[in-house]
mmCIF file of C-alpha atoms and ligand atoms in Angstrom:
data_model
loop_
_atom_site.group_PDB
_atom_site.id
_atom_site.type_symbol
_atom_site.label_atom_id
_atom_site.label_comp_id
_atom_site.label_asym_id
_atom_site.label_seq_id
_atom_site.Cartn_x
_atom_site.Cartn_y
_atom_site.Cartn_z
ATOM 1 C CA UNK A 13 -37.145 -1.183 3.299
ATOM 2 C CA UNK A 14 -37.389 0.812 0.123
ATOM 3 C CA UNK A 15 -40.343 1.348 -1.842
ATOM 4 C CA UNK A 16 -38.576 1.319 -5.313
ATOM 5 C CA UNK A 17 -39.962 -1.156 -7.650
ATOM 6 C CA UNK A 18 -37.442 -3.578 -9.267
ATOM 7 C CA UNK A 19 -37.992 -5.128 -12.534
ATOM 8 C CA UNK A 20 -35.344 -7.753 -12.924
ATOM 9 C CA UNK A 21 -33.269 -8.328 -16.252
ATOM 10 C CA UNK A 22 -34.002 -12.009 -17.610
ATOM 11 C CA UNK A 23 -30.257 -12.599 -17.978
ATOM 12 C CA UNK A 24 -27.195 -11.182 -16.438
ATOM 13 C CA UNK A 25 -24.267 -10.000 -18.605
ATOM 14 C CA UNK A 26 -21.675 -10.396 -15.817
ATOM 15 C CA UNK A 27 -19.967 -13.203 -17.266
ATOM 16 C CA UNK A 28 -19.334 -11.139 -20.374
ATOM 17 C CA UNK A 29 -17.012 -8.780 -18.404
ATOM 18 C CA UNK A 30 -13.303 -8.929 -18.775
ATOM 19 C CA UNK A 31 -12.329 -8.384 -15.366
ATOM 20 C CA UNK A 32 -8.720 -8.134 -15.988
ATOM 21 C CA UNK A 33 -8.913 -5.646 -18.713
ATOM 22 C CA UNK A 34 -11.675 -3.299 -17.336
ATOM 23 C CA UNK A 35 -10.522 0.006 -18.732
ATOM 24 C CA UNK A 36 -13.065 2.932 -17.985
ATOM 25 C CA UNK A 37 -16.675 3.025 -18.977
ATOM 26 C CA UNK A 38 -16.874 -0.064 -21.274
ATOM 27 C CA UNK A 39 -19.030 -2.549 -19.410
ATOM 28 C CA UNK A 40 -22.437 -1.451 -17.839
ATOM 29 C CA UNK A 41 -24.098 -3.558 -15.133
ATOM 30 C CA UNK A 42 -27.743 -5.275 -15.486
ATOM 31 C CA UNK A 43 -29.910 -2.601 -14.096
ATOM 32 C CA UNK A 44 -30.664 1.290 -14.120
ATOM 33 C CA UNK A 45 -32.532 3.351 -11.911
ATOM 34 C CA UNK A 46 -34.742 5.477 -13.732
ATOM 35 C CA UNK A 47 -37.193 8.414 -12.766
ATOM 36 C CA UNK A 48 -39.315 10.616 -14.964
ATOM 37 C CA UNK A 49 -40.380 14.225 -14.928
ATOM 38 C CA UNK A 50 -43.758 15.066 -16.342
ATOM 39 C CA UNK A 51 -46.675 17.349 -15.373
ATOM 40 C CA UNK A 52 -44.288 19.491 -13.212
ATOM 41 C CA UNK A 53 -42.916 16.709 -10.895
ATOM 42 C CA UNK A 54 -40.371 13.732 -10.758
ATOM 43 C CA UNK A 55 -41.989 10.226 -9.961
ATOM 44 C CA UNK A 56 -40.440 8.171 -7.342
ATOM 45 C CA UNK A 57 -38.304 6.029 -9.735
ATOM 46 C CA UNK A 58 -37.888 2.530 -10.463
ATOM 47 C CA UNK A 59 -35.172 0.102 -11.272
ATOM 48 C CA UNK A 60 -35.238 -1.644 -14.537
ATOM 49 C CA UNK A 61 -33.047 -3.922 -16.805
ATOM 50 C CA UNK A 62 -30.307 -1.854 -18.775
ATOM 51 C CA UNK A 63 -31.611 -1.774 -22.148
ATOM 52 C CA UNK A 64 -31.364 0.277 -25.520
ATOM 53 C CA UNK A 65 -34.087 3.508 -25.264
ATOM 54 C CA UNK A 66 -35.929 4.609 -28.138
ATOM 55 C CA UNK A 67 -35.623 8.330 -28.741
ATOM 56 C CA UNK A 68 -37.525 10.568 -31.573
ATOM 57 C CA UNK A 69 -35.309 12.719 -33.959
ATOM 58 C CA UNK A 70 -36.887 15.666 -32.521
ATOM 59 C CA UNK A 71 -35.807 14.947 -28.859
ATOM 60 C CA UNK A 72 -34.658 18.157 -27.657
ATOM 61 C CA UNK A 73 -31.507 17.175 -25.886
ATOM 62 C CA UNK A 74 -29.890 15.980 -29.279
ATOM 63 C CA UNK A 75 -30.188 19.488 -30.438
ATOM 64 C CA UNK A 76 -29.619 21.828 -27.714
ATOM 65 C CA UNK A 77 -27.673 19.686 -25.198
ATOM 66 C CA UNK A 78 -30.009 20.330 -22.173
ATOM 67 C CA UNK A 79 -28.214 17.421 -19.961
ATOM 68 C CA UNK A 80 -26.243 17.014 -16.876
ATOM 69 C CA UNK A 81 -24.500 14.374 -15.099
ATOM 70 C CA UNK A 82 -22.341 13.098 -12.162
ATOM 71 C CA UNK A 83 -19.546 10.734 -11.444
ATOM 72 C CA UNK A 84 -18.904 8.820 -8.258
ATOM 73 C CA UNK A 85 -17.539 5.613 -7.119
ATOM 74 C CA UNK A 86 -18.648 2.558 -5.392
ATOM 75 C CA UNK A 87 -15.957 0.292 -3.544
ATOM 76 C CA UNK A 88 -15.929 -3.104 -2.015
ATOM 77 C CA UNK A 89 -15.190 -2.490 1.477
ATOM 78 C CA UNK A 90 -12.552 -4.799 3.040
ATOM 79 C CA UNK A 91 -14.983 -5.243 6.031
ATOM 80 C CA UNK A 92 -17.882 -6.307 3.608
ATOM 81 C CA UNK A 93 -20.621 -4.376 2.084
ATOM 82 C CA UNK A 94 -20.257 -1.616 -0.344
ATOM 83 C CA UNK A 95 -18.704 1.952 0.419
ATOM 84 C CA UNK A 96 -19.900 5.029 -1.882
ATOM 85 C CA UNK A 97 -17.695 8.064 -1.580
ATOM 86 C CA UNK A 98 -19.477 11.305 -0.756
ATOM 87 C CA UNK A 99 -22.601 10.626 -2.778
ATOM 88 C CA UNK A 100 -24.418 13.445 -0.893
ATOM 89 C CA UNK A 101 -21.973 15.919 -2.441
ATOM 90 C CA UNK A 102 -22.678 14.603 -5.981
ATOM 91 C CA UNK A 103 -26.547 14.935 -5.609
ATOM 92 C CA UNK A 104 -25.732 18.563 -4.314
ATOM 93 C CA UNK A 105 -23.605 19.289 -7.442
ATOM 94 C CA UNK A 106 -26.164 17.462 -9.651
ATOM 95 C CA UNK A 107 -28.909 19.849 -8.472
ATOM 96 C CA UNK A 108 -26.528 22.832 -9.145
ATOM 97 C CA UNK A 109 -25.958 21.882 -12.547
ATOM 98 C CA UNK A 110 -29.452 21.550 -13.097
ATOM 99 C CA UNK A 111 -30.141 25.256 -12.262
ATOM 100 C CA UNK A 112 -27.606 26.120 -14.688
ATOM 101 C CA UNK A 113 -29.342 24.603 -17.685
ATOM 102 C CA UNK A 114 -32.862 24.998 -16.342
ATOM 103 C CA UNK A 115 -33.531 21.425 -15.623
ATOM 104 C CA UNK A 116 -35.837 21.023 -12.691
ATOM 105 C CA UNK A 117 -34.234 20.043 -9.317
ATOM 106 C CA UNK A 118 -35.245 16.809 -7.689
ATOM 107 C CA UNK A 119 -35.145 15.183 -4.170
ATOM 108 C CA UNK A 120 -31.581 14.548 -3.420
ATOM 109 C CA UNK A 121 -32.770 11.927 -0.874
ATOM 110 C CA UNK A 122 -34.714 10.157 -3.652
ATOM 111 C CA UNK A 123 -31.508 10.184 -5.629
ATOM 112 C CA UNK A 124 -29.296 8.589 -3.021
ATOM 113 C CA UNK A 125 -32.198 5.917 -2.083
ATOM 114 C CA UNK A 126 -32.327 4.984 -5.872
ATOM 115 C CA UNK A 127 -28.349 4.735 -5.824
ATOM 116 C CA UNK A 128 -28.584 2.582 -2.673
ATOM 117 C CA UNK A 129 -30.901 0.294 -4.034
ATOM 118 C CA UNK A 130 -29.288 0.023 -7.277
ATOM 119 C CA UNK A 131 -25.842 -0.645 -5.910
ATOM 120 C CA UNK A 132 -27.274 -3.410 -3.348
ATOM 121 C CA UNK A 133 -28.834 -5.111 -6.436
ATOM 122 C CA UNK A 134 -25.669 -4.962 -8.421
ATOM 123 C CA UNK A 135 -23.055 -5.531 -5.656
ATOM 124 C CA UNK A 136 -21.579 -8.655 -7.690
ATOM 125 C CA UNK A 137 -20.604 -5.961 -10.151
ATOM 126 C CA UNK A 138 -17.953 -4.049 -7.789
ATOM 127 C CA UNK A 139 -14.739 -5.463 -8.988
ATOM 128 C CA UNK A 140 -12.584 -7.149 -6.438
ATOM 129 C CA UNK A 141 -9.338 -5.603 -7.058
ATOM 130 C CA UNK A 142 -7.758 -2.684 -5.400
ATOM 131 C CA UNK A 143 -7.497 0.097 -7.839
ATOM 132 C CA UNK A 144 -10.977 -1.078 -9.536
ATOM 133 C CA UNK A 145 -14.330 0.261 -8.516
ATOM 134 C CA UNK A 146 -17.808 0.676 -9.670
ATOM 135 C CA UNK A 147 -18.267 3.848 -11.314
ATOM 136 C CA UNK A 148 -21.764 5.561 -10.789
ATOM 137 C CA UNK A 149 -23.173 7.729 -13.381
ATOM 138 C CA UNK A 150 -26.253 9.690 -12.774
ATOM 139 C CA UNK A 151 -27.352 11.596 -16.296
ATOM 140 C CA UNK A 152 -30.523 13.851 -16.480
ATOM 141 C CA UNK A 153 -31.617 15.087 -19.976
ATOM 142 C CA UNK A 154 -34.555 16.820 -21.545
ATOM 143 C CA UNK A 155 -36.738 14.056 -23.041
ATOM 144 C CA UNK A 156 -39.271 16.400 -24.712
ATOM 145 C CA UNK A 157 -39.695 16.535 -28.689
ATOM 146 C CA UNK A 158 -39.703 19.969 -30.256
ATOM 147 C CA UNK A 159 -37.326 22.324 -32.211
ATOM 148 C CA UNK A 160 -37.913 25.684 -30.492
ATOM 149 C CA UNK A 161 -34.906 26.696 -28.250
ATOM 150 C CA UNK A 162 -36.549 26.409 -25.077
ATOM 151 C CA UNK A 163 -36.323 24.256 -21.794
ATOM 152 C CA UNK A 164 -38.065 20.957 -22.027
ATOM 153 C CA UNK A 165 -41.022 20.107 -19.948
ATOM 154 C CA UNK A 166 -40.079 16.469 -19.740
ATOM 155 C CA UNK A 167 -36.949 14.914 -18.320
ATOM 156 C CA UNK A 168 -35.266 11.625 -17.432
ATOM 157 C CA UNK A 169 -33.041 10.780 -14.431
ATOM 158 C CA UNK A 170 -30.905 7.815 -15.033
ATOM 159 C CA UNK A 171 -28.305 6.061 -12.848
ATOM 160 C CA UNK A 172 -26.097 3.503 -14.563
ATOM 161 C CA UNK A 173 -23.201 1.736 -13.134
ATOM 162 C CA UNK A 174 -19.791 0.675 -14.751
ATOM 163 C CA UNK A 175 -16.950 -1.513 -13.499
ATOM 164 C CA UNK A 176 -13.837 0.334 -14.022
ATOM 165 C CA UNK A 177 -10.129 0.470 -13.515
ATOM 166 C CA UNK A 178 -7.967 3.662 -13.710
ATOM 167 C CA UNK A 179 -9.174 6.124 -15.788
ATOM 168 C CA UNK A 180 -5.800 7.010 -17.600
ATOM 169 C CA UNK A 181 -3.826 3.995 -19.025
ATOM 170 C CA UNK A 182 -0.753 5.261 -17.228
ATOM 171 C CA UNK A 183 -2.553 4.095 -13.897
ATOM 172 C CA UNK A 184 -0.720 5.994 -10.993
ATOM 173 C CA UNK A 185 2.250 6.767 -13.377
ATOM 174 C CA UNK A 186 2.578 10.488 -13.987
ATOM 175 C CA UNK A 187 0.604 11.852 -17.049
ATOM 176 C CA UNK A 188 1.805 14.344 -19.632
ATOM 177 C CA UNK A 189 -0.528 17.386 -19.824
ATOM 178 C CA UNK A 190 -0.428 20.007 -22.455
ATOM 179 C CA UNK A 191 -1.578 23.543 -21.612
ATOM 180 C CA UNK A 192 -4.111 24.953 -24.072
ATOM 181 C CA UNK A 193 -3.175 28.161 -25.898
ATOM 182 C CA UNK A 194 -5.407 28.133 -28.689
ATOM 183 C CA UNK A 195 -8.598 27.031 -27.154
ATOM 184 C CA UNK A 196 -10.674 27.655 -24.100
ATOM 185 C CA UNK A 197 -13.193 25.421 -22.271
ATOM 186 C CA UNK A 198 -15.380 27.888 -20.214
ATOM 187 C CA UNK A 199 -15.684 31.657 -19.447
ATOM 188 C CA UNK A 200 -16.935 33.662 -16.418
ATOM 189 C CA UNK A 201 -20.581 33.835 -16.687
ATOM 190 C CA UNK A 202 -20.913 30.572 -18.704
ATOM 191 C CA UNK A 203 -21.471 27.239 -17.565
ATOM 192 C CA UNK A 204 -17.954 25.957 -16.698
ATOM 193 C CA UNK A 205 -18.837 25.100 -13.295
ATOM 194 C CA UNK A 206 -21.764 22.900 -14.040
ATOM 195 C CA UNK A 207 -21.144 19.280 -14.975
ATOM 196 C CA UNK A 208 -23.102 19.410 -18.235
ATOM 197 C CA UNK A 209 -22.344 17.892 -21.915
ATOM 198 C CA UNK A 210 -21.388 21.313 -23.615
ATOM 199 C CA UNK A 211 -18.111 21.705 -21.517
ATOM 200 C CA UNK A 212 -17.160 18.174 -22.575
ATOM 201 C CA UNK A 213 -17.992 18.985 -26.292
ATOM 202 C CA UNK A 214 -16.100 21.906 -25.954
ATOM 203 C CA UNK A 215 -13.114 20.167 -25.055
ATOM 204 C CA UNK A 216 -12.864 17.259 -27.499
ATOM 205 C CA UNK A 217 -10.860 19.121 -30.222
ATOM 206 C CA UNK A 218 -8.097 20.343 -27.902
ATOM 207 C CA UNK A 219 -8.083 16.953 -26.218
ATOM 208 C CA UNK A 220 -7.877 15.167 -29.719
ATOM 209 C CA UNK A 221 -4.799 17.465 -30.688
ATOM 210 C CA UNK A 222 -3.100 17.012 -27.164
ATOM 211 C CA UNK A 223 -3.675 12.981 -27.714
ATOM 212 C CA UNK A 224 -1.946 13.401 -31.191
ATOM 213 C CA UNK A 225 1.203 14.974 -29.627
ATOM 214 C CA UNK A 226 1.550 12.123 -26.783
ATOM 215 C CA UNK A 227 -0.522 14.030 -24.143
ATOM 216 C CA UNK A 228 -3.144 12.516 -21.855
ATOM 217 C CA UNK A 229 -5.000 15.809 -21.406
ATOM 218 C CA UNK A 230 -5.247 19.436 -21.653
ATOM 219 C CA UNK A 231 -4.799 21.980 -18.970
ATOM 220 C CA UNK A 232 -7.229 24.862 -19.368
ATOM 221 C CA UNK A 233 -6.598 28.474 -18.881
ATOM 222 C CA UNK A 234 -9.209 31.023 -18.119
ATOM 223 C CA UNK A 235 -11.339 31.774 -21.126
ATOM 224 C CA UNK A 236 -10.696 35.614 -20.988
ATOM 225 C CA UNK A 237 -7.041 36.595 -20.516
ATOM 226 C CA UNK A 238 -5.623 33.021 -20.901
ATOM 227 C CA UNK A 239 -3.240 33.410 -18.041
ATOM 228 C CA UNK A 240 -4.852 31.923 -15.129
ATOM 229 C CA UNK A 241 -4.924 28.244 -14.588
ATOM 230 C CA UNK A 242 -8.269 26.854 -14.483
ATOM 231 C CA UNK A 243 -8.330 22.764 -14.550
ATOM 232 C CA UNK A 244 -7.768 19.720 -16.744
ATOM 233 C CA UNK A 245 -10.354 18.247 -18.693
ATOM 234 C CA UNK A 246 -11.544 15.671 -16.245
ATOM 235 C CA UNK A 247 -9.877 16.814 -13.092
ATOM 236 C CA UNK A 248 -8.960 19.690 -10.906
ATOM 237 C CA UNK A 249 -5.502 20.771 -10.808
ATOM 238 C CA UNK A 250 -2.973 21.182 -7.727
ATOM 239 C CA UNK A 251 0.661 22.491 -7.606
ATOM 240 C CA UNK A 252 2.978 21.972 -4.543
ATOM 241 C CA UNK A 253 5.332 25.122 -4.715
ATOM 242 C CA UNK A 254 7.771 25.840 -1.771
ATOM 243 C CA UNK A 255 5.845 23.241 0.463
ATOM 244 C CA UNK A 256 2.553 25.112 -0.118
ATOM 245 C CA UNK A 257 -0.307 23.299 -1.748
ATOM 246 C CA UNK A 258 -2.019 25.697 -4.258
ATOM 247 C CA UNK A 259 -5.225 25.126 -6.328
ATOM 248 C CA UNK A 260 -7.190 27.704 -8.423
ATOM 249 C CA UNK A 261 -10.040 29.261 -6.534
ATOM 250 C CA UNK A 262 -13.447 28.620 -7.896
ATOM 251 C CA UNK A 263 -14.470 32.347 -7.934
ATOM 252 C CA UNK A 264 -14.321 32.791 -11.853
ATOM 253 C CA UNK A 265 -17.192 30.148 -11.952
ATOM 254 C CA UNK A 266 -15.417 28.571 -14.955
ATOM 255 C CA UNK A 267 -14.269 25.608 -12.941
ATOM 256 C CA UNK A 268 -15.804 22.269 -11.851
ATOM 257 C CA UNK A 269 -16.092 22.325 -8.082
ATOM 258 C CA UNK A 270 -14.514 18.763 -7.720
ATOM 259 C CA UNK A 271 -15.427 16.645 -4.816
ATOM 260 C CA UNK A 272 -11.983 15.065 -4.633
ATOM 261 C CA UNK A 273 -10.491 18.638 -4.755
ATOM 262 C CA UNK A 274 -12.562 19.383 -1.790
ATOM 263 C CA UNK A 275 -11.464 16.490 0.223
ATOM 264 C CA UNK A 276 -7.801 16.738 -0.847
ATOM 265 C CA UNK A 277 -8.068 20.378 0.620
ATOM 266 C CA UNK A 278 -9.743 19.112 3.842
ATOM 267 C CA UNK A 279 -7.036 16.420 4.422
ATOM 268 C CA UNK A 280 -4.301 18.971 3.759
ATOM 269 C CA UNK A 281 -5.494 21.292 6.192
ATOM 270 C CA UNK A 282 -6.339 18.463 8.739
ATOM 271 C CA UNK A 283 -2.432 17.457 8.332
ATOM 272 C CA UNK A 284 -1.180 21.020 8.933
ATOM 273 C CA UNK A 285 -0.174 21.538 5.360
ATOM 274 C CA UNK A 286 0.188 25.328 3.931
ATOM 275 C CA UNK A 287 -2.914 25.567 1.769
ATOM 276 C CA UNK A 288 -3.880 28.218 -0.720
ATOM 277 C CA UNK A 289 -7.123 28.323 -3.104
ATOM 278 C CA UNK A 290 -6.080 31.220 -5.088
ATOM 279 C CA UNK A 291 -5.757 32.603 -8.532
ATOM 280 C CA UNK A 292 -2.449 31.195 -9.912
ATOM 281 C CA UNK A 293 -1.120 32.278 -13.472
ATOM 282 C CA UNK A 294 0.513 29.500 -15.661
ATOM 283 C CA UNK A 295 3.796 32.208 -15.684
ATOM 284 C CA UNK A 296 3.793 31.674 -11.882
ATOM 285 C CA UNK A 297 3.910 28.090 -12.327
ATOM 286 C CA UNK A 298 6.752 28.181 -14.977
ATOM 287 C CA UNK A 299 8.587 30.837 -12.922
ATOM 288 C CA UNK A 300 8.403 28.414 -9.911
ATOM 289 C CA UNK A 301 9.699 25.667 -12.088
ATOM 290 C CA UNK A 302 12.690 27.644 -13.150
ATOM 291 C CA UNK A 303 13.533 28.454 -9.600
ATOM 292 C CA UNK A 304 13.357 24.803 -8.634
ATOM 293 C CA UNK A 305 10.425 25.351 -6.441
ATOM 294 C CA UNK A 306 7.822 23.446 -8.252
ATOM 295 C CA UNK A 307 7.701 20.238 -6.216
ATOM 296 C CA UNK A 308 4.680 18.275 -7.494
ATOM 297 C CA UNK A 309 1.563 18.852 -9.762
ATOM 298 C CA UNK A 310 -1.350 16.600 -9.598
ATOM 299 C CA UNK A 311 -5.033 16.344 -10.962
ATOM 300 C CA UNK A 312 -7.878 15.101 -8.697
ATOM 301 C CA UNK A 313 -10.968 13.676 -9.857
ATOM 302 C CA UNK A 314 -13.557 10.620 -9.078
ATOM 303 C CA UNK A 315 -12.365 9.032 -12.470
ATOM 304 C CA UNK A 316 -8.745 10.041 -11.981
ATOM 305 C CA UNK A 317 -8.494 9.773 -8.274
ATOM 306 C CA UNK A 318 -5.060 11.546 -7.620
ATOM 307 C CA UNK A 319 -3.159 11.516 -10.954
ATOM 308 C CA UNK A 320 0.560 12.946 -10.843
ATOM 309 C CA UNK A 321 1.641 15.239 -13.721
ATOM 310 C CA UNK A 322 4.927 14.295 -14.762
ATOM 311 C CA UNK A 323 5.411 16.568 -17.657
ATOM 312 C CA UNK A 324 3.679 19.905 -18.758
ATOM 313 C CA UNK A 325 3.929 21.786 -21.825
ATOM 314 C CA UNK A 326 3.062 25.681 -22.442
ATOM 315 C CA UNK A 327 4.048 26.639 -25.872
ATOM 316 C CA UNK A 328 7.794 26.234 -26.004
ATOM 317 C CA UNK A 329 8.161 25.803 -22.352
ATOM 318 C CA UNK A 330 8.604 22.328 -21.078
ATOM 319 C CA UNK A 331 8.468 21.415 -17.636
ATOM 320 C CA UNK A 332 9.323 17.733 -16.035
ATOM 321 C CA UNK A 333 7.873 17.534 -12.703
ATOM 322 C CA UNK A 334 9.539 15.668 -10.004
ATOM 323 C CA UNK A 335 11.725 13.830 -12.430
ATOM 324 C CA UNK A 336 8.350 12.253 -13.925
ATOM 325 C CA UNK A 337 7.824 10.396 -10.668
ATOM 326 C CA UNK A 338 4.901 10.458 -8.232
ATOM 327 C CA UNK A 339 5.903 12.832 -5.322
ATOM 328 C CA UNK A 340 5.398 12.125 -1.819
ATOM 329 C CA UNK A 341 2.608 14.266 -1.231
ATOM 330 C CA UNK A 342 0.420 12.950 -4.033
ATOM 331 C CA UNK A 343 1.044 9.504 -2.917
ATOM 332 C CA UNK A 344 -0.028 10.290 0.523
ATOM 333 C CA UNK A 345 -3.252 11.813 -0.725
ATOM 334 C CA UNK A 346 -3.871 8.763 -2.878
ATOM 335 C CA UNK A 347 -3.249 6.372 -0.242
ATOM 336 C CA UNK A 348 -5.391 8.345 2.227
ATOM 337 C CA UNK A 349 -8.441 8.773 0.050
ATOM 338 C CA UNK A 350 -8.351 5.266 -1.622
ATOM 339 C CA UNK A 351 -7.656 4.028 2.056
ATOM 340 C CA UNK A 352 -10.785 5.459 3.286
ATOM 341 C CA UNK A 353 -12.833 4.450 0.075
ATOM 342 C CA UNK A 354 -11.949 0.878 0.618
ATOM 343 C CA UNK A 355 -12.571 0.915 4.333
ATOM 344 C CA UNK A 356 -9.076 0.378 5.344
ATOM 345 C CA UNK A 357 -8.476 3.525 6.891
ATOM 346 C CA UNK A 358 -11.238 5.166 9.529
ATOM 347 C CA UNK A 359 -13.739 7.436 8.037
ATOM 348 C CA UNK A 360 -13.298 10.085 10.386
ATOM 349 C CA UNK A 361 -14.807 13.008 8.317
ATOM 350 C CA UNK A 362 -17.932 10.575 7.579
ATOM 351 C CA UNK A 363 -17.305 10.854 3.808
ATOM 352 C CA UNK A 364 -18.657 7.082 3.175
ATOM 353 C CA UNK A 365 -22.198 5.921 2.498
ATOM 354 C CA UNK A 366 -21.765 2.395 3.798
ATOM 355 C CA UNK A 367 -24.274 -0.292 2.219
ATOM 356 C CA UNK A 368 -24.863 -3.339 3.980
ATOM 357 C CA UNK A 369 -25.685 -6.512 1.647
HETATM 358 N N1 PLP B 7 -13.294 18.955 -13.475
HETATM 359 C C1 PLP B 7 -13.791 18.312 -14.354
HETATM 360 C C2 PLP B 7 -14.095 18.912 -15.680
HETATM 361 C C3 PLP B 7 -14.394 16.952 -14.330
HETATM 362 O O1 PLP B 7 -15.087 16.448 -15.024
HETATM 363 C C4 PLP B 7 -14.321 16.243 -13.034
HETATM 364 C C5 PLP B 7 -14.707 14.935 -12.962
HETATM 365 O O2 PLP B 7 -15.829 14.931 -12.328
HETATM 366 C C6 PLP B 7 -13.470 17.033 -11.952
HETATM 367 C C7 PLP B 7 -12.921 18.432 -12.416
HETATM 368 C C8 PLP B 7 -13.295 16.442 -10.638
HETATM 369 O O3 PLP B 7 -14.369 16.330 -9.807
HETATM 370 P P1 PLP B 7 -14.697 15.275 -8.859
HETATM 371 O O4 PLP B 7 -13.394 15.412 -7.896
HETATM 372 O O5 PLP B 7 -15.642 15.680 -8.162
HETATM 373 O O6 PLP B 7 -14.727 13.983 -9.562
HETATM 374 C C1 COI B 8 -15.351 11.976 -13.400
HETATM 375 O O1 COI B 8 -14.171 12.066 -12.826
HETATM 376 O O2 COI B 8 -16.500 11.601 -12.931
HETATM 377 C C2 COI B 8 -15.608 12.360 -14.569
HETATM 378 O O3 COI B 8 -16.848 12.616 -14.876
HETATM 379 C C3 COI B 8 -14.615 12.345 -15.725
HETATM 380 C C4 COI B 8 -14.913 12.083 -17.087
HETATM 381 C C5 COI B 8 -15.276 10.745 -17.262
HETATM 382 C C6 COI B 8 -15.842 12.946 -17.604
#
């Protein structure tokens, strides 16, 4: 039994959800988990109704962006109960992001416990259709009120839940991606490998321009030489060239270490595929394309799952990948990962935190 106190909402909003048109991050469940940091420590946390919060105009995060977040998913298991995909990895990454922007670390077990109790309470909010899930969003931010540029001494950690469908309107259909020549997202020595608001603010302008031109997202190159592939706005990127699965290594420190990326690499090695984590230039990708060796390109992410890229544009260079169709390798990763998530495929790597309800 958990000791987390629960204050229940008087009314549920669940009947106002448009289950046939969930999209992504539009609807929020009735309750949140919340913990406060004060006087040098995090409290044990509590569950309360999802409500508007009041903030002061001087609240430091509004000014300096000292905030981090995570994204993971919960699924209705075909065997009953809920399956959360690798939440221990998200808890770890949240603490790594915390270090990057001077937010005090917290007990990862407490986060997982809070998450478990919240998902148990909100089980009815987990969508029933395959392809849909309950997106779990922990967010941590400085809640102190002051104007000097220093780290806050007070913080809030909140977990909110949102029933979601696919992140891209395209679903599993291939997306169009524009390689950014004019803008960069992150640089070595910066905070590109942390899941912090600044990285997403930095991506908005290029993203908007890409949208205007009919692209779903931007593929970022490294911020220094603008030659090496980093990642896409909300997912890591993978290339299949000559039967080898290649993804940029994390060494530059400007790429978010994706948990889906890690899972795909693990599966690929388990299947005996040739796998490389290494630097790859956009010119190498274009060259492979010209030689007919670029078999597949796809993104990996919690929100995006496995998202095939059907078209890549880099300046004047246009690359249509695999006839703008999902390739067999991306499809196999998608089927395997979602199969494990929904409890249809054996979880032989221990990736699922199962919650009985
Ligand atoms: N890169 C960025 C910038 C992201 O926002 C995400 C999404 O979380 C990813 C990559 C993929 O990471 P993960 O697979 O852990 O969701
Ligand atoms: C995720 O995949 O969890 C993301 O964070 C992507 C985006 C919603 C920011």
